[in-house]
XYZ file of C-alpha atoms in Angstrom:
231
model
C 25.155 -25.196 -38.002
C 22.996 -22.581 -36.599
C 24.625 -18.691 -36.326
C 24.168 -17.073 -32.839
C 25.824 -15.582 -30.258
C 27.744 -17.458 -27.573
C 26.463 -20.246 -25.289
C 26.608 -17.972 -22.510
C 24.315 -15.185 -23.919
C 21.805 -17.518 -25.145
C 21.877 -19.446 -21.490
C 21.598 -16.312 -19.607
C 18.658 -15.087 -22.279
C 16.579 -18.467 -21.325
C 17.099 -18.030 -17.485
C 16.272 -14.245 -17.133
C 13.315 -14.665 -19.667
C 12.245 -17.767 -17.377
C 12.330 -15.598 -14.370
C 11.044 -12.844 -15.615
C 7.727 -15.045 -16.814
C 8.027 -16.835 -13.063
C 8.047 -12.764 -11.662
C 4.911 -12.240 -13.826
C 3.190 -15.234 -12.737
C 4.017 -14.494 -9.264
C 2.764 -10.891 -9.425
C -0.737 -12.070 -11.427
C -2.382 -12.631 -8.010
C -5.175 -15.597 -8.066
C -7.257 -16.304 -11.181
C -10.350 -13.891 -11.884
C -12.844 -16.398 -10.998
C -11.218 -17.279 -7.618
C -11.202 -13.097 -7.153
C -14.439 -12.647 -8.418
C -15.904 -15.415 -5.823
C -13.912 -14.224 -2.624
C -14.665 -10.806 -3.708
C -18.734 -11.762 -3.338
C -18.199 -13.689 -0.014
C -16.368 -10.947 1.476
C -18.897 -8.566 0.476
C -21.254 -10.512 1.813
C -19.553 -10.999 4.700
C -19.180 -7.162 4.875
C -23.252 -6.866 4.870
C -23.783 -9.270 7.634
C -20.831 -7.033 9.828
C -22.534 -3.867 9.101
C -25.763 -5.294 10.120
C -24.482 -6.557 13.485
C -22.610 -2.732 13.825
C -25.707 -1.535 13.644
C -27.325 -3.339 15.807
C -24.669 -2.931 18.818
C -23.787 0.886 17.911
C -26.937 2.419 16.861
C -29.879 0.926 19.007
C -31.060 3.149 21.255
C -31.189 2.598 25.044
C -33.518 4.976 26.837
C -31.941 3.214 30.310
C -28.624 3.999 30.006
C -29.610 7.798 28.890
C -28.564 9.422 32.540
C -25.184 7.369 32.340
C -23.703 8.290 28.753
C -21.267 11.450 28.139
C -19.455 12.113 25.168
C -15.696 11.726 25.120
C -13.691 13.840 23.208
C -9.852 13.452 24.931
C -8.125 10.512 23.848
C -6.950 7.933 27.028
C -9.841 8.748 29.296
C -12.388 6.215 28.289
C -9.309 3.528 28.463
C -8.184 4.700 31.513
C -11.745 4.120 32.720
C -12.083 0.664 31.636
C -8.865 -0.200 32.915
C -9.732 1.107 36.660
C -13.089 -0.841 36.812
C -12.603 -3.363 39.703
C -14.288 -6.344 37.579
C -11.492 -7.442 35.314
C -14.465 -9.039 33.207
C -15.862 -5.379 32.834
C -12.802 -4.160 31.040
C -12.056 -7.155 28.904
C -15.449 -6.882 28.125
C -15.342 -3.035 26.899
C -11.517 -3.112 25.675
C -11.762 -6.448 23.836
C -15.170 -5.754 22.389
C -14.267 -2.657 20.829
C -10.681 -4.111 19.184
C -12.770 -7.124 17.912
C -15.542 -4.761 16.695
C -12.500 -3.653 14.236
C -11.158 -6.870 13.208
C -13.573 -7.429 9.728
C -11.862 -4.233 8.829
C -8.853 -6.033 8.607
C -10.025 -9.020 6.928
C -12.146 -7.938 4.490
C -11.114 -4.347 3.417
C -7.545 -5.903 1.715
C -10.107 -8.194 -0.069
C -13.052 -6.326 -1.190
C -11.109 -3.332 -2.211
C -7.971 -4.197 -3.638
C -7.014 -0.230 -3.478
C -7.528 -0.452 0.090
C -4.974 -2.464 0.893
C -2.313 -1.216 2.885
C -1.851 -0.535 6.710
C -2.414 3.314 6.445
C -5.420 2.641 4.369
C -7.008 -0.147 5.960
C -6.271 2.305 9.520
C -7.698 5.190 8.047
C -10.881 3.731 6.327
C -11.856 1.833 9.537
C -11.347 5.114 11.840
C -13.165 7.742 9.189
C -16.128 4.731 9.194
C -16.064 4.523 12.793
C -15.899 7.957 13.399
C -19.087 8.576 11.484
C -20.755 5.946 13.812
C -19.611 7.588 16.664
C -21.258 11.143 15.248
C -24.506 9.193 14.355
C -23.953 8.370 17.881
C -23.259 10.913 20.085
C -26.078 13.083 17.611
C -28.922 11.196 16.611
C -29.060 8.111 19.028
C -30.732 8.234 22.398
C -28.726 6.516 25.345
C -25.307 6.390 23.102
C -22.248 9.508 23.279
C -19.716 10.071 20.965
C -16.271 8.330 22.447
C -12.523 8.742 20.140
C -11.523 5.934 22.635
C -13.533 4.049 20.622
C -12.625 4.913 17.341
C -8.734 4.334 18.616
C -10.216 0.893 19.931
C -11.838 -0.032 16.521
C -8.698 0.750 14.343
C -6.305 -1.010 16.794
C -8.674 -3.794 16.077
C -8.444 -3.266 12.211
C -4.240 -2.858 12.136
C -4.593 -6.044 14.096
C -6.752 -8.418 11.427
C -5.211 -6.662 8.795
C -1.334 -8.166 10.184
C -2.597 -11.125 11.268
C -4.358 -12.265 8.122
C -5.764 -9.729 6.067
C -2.201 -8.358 4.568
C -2.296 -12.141 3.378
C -5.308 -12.263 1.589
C -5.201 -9.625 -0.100
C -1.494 -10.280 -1.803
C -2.675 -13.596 -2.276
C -6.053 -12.702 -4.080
C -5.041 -9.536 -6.223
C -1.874 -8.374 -7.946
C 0.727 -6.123 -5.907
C -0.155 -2.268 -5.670
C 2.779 -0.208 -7.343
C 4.368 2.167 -4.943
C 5.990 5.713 -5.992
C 9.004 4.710 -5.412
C 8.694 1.580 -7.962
C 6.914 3.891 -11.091
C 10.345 3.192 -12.590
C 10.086 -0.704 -13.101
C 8.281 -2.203 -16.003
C 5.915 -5.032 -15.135
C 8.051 -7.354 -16.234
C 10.161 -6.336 -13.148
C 12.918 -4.474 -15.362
C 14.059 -0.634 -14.935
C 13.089 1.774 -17.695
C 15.868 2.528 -19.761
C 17.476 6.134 -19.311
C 17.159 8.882 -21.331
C 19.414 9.266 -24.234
C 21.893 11.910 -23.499
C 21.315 15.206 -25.740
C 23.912 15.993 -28.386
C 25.966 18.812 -28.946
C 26.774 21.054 -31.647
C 29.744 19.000 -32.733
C 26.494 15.695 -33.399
C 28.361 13.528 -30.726
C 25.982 12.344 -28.134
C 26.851 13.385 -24.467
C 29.965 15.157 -25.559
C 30.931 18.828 -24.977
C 32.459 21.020 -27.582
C 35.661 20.571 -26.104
C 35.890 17.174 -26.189
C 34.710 16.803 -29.965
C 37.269 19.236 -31.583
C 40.009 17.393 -29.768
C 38.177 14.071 -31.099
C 38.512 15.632 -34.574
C 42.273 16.557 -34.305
C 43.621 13.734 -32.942
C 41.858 11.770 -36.352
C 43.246 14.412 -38.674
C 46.717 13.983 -36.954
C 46.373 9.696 -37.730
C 45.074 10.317 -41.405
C 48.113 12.706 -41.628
C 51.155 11.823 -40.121
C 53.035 14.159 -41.534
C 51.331 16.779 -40.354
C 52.424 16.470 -37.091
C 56.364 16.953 -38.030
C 55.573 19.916 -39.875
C 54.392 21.853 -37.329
C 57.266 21.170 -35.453
């Protein structure tokens, strides 16, 4: 017969060691090879976006020279798109620029597993978008600078990145740790606290007072008779 500690112990041992290896497994993300490959195709998917960007954001047009202003207060590029009488016209110039956004979304969570997050996937897609609209509204001839359509663009990303990208990128690479969270191993348990100091008396989380009563009350049982005489 085998020495150990109850049933009970042993049973609850097996099941939290069982979850804890489930918790792991869980938290792993996909297999390194399945990264590595959807890591290259959204790279590459990346390259062919960038190259379309370009093409649509930083060709110039000589004919639409006289027509182009630069924008600099947010809502008055939107509220001109929504006022244009063709309802094609401002699906055309609100939808393109929230779809221009979208591979933000998708492939940011993917390619850079540090850049997933909503706040991050927002904020790289508007500082890369805002650098297209300075090439822009600088260096291009026929194209302004517009923060409409940087606001556009990163609705666009926030958008792909809820709709699918937030997926992809749990289901590819293993879970960022938060802040709050520094305190829980990987195995999903909480560091242990810190051992309380002791005090002068060598008792551990005990004040002075409360060790020389400790130490009279154990004279007083190793000497009952103690206790009379003093009376």
């Amino acid at each position: 017969m085998t020495s150990g500690g109850p049933p009970e112990e042993h049973g609850s041992g097996t099941r939290a060691r069982s979850r804890a290896g489930a918790g792991a497994g869980r938290r792993g993300g996909a297999p390194l090879l399945v990264r590595v490959l959807a890591m290259l195709v959204a790279f590459a998917g990346m390259v062919a976006f960038a190259v379309v960007l370009s093409r649509l954001t930083l060709e110039p047009s000589a004919a639409s020279e006289r027509f182009t202003h630069s924008n600099l207060h947010p809502g008055d590029s939107i509220r001109a798109y929504l006022d244009q009488p063709a309802f094609r016209d401002t699906v055309k110039q609100l939808g393109g620029n929230i779809l221009l956004g979208v591979p933000f979304g998708l492939l940011l969570p993917v390619l850079l597993p540090r850049a997933r997050g909503l706040l991050r996937v927002t904020l790289a897609t508007g500082l890369v978008m805002l650098a297209v609209e300075l090439v822009q509204g600088t260096l291009v001839t026929g194209r302004a600078f517009d923060i409409d359509d940087v606001l556009l663009n990163s609705a666009g990303a926030v958008l792909g990145y809820l709709l699918l990208g937030r997926r992809l990128g749990r289901a590819l690479h293993p879970p960022r740790r938060h802040w709050w969270n520094r305190r829980t191993r990987p195995d999903g348990r909480t560091k242990a606290a810190r051992p309380a100091k002791a005090d002068r008396t060598g008792r551990a989380g005990r004040t002075g007072r409360t060790g020389r009563a400790g130490r009279f009350t154990g004279w007083l049982s190793r000497h009952p008779g103690g206790s009379r005489s003093t009376e």
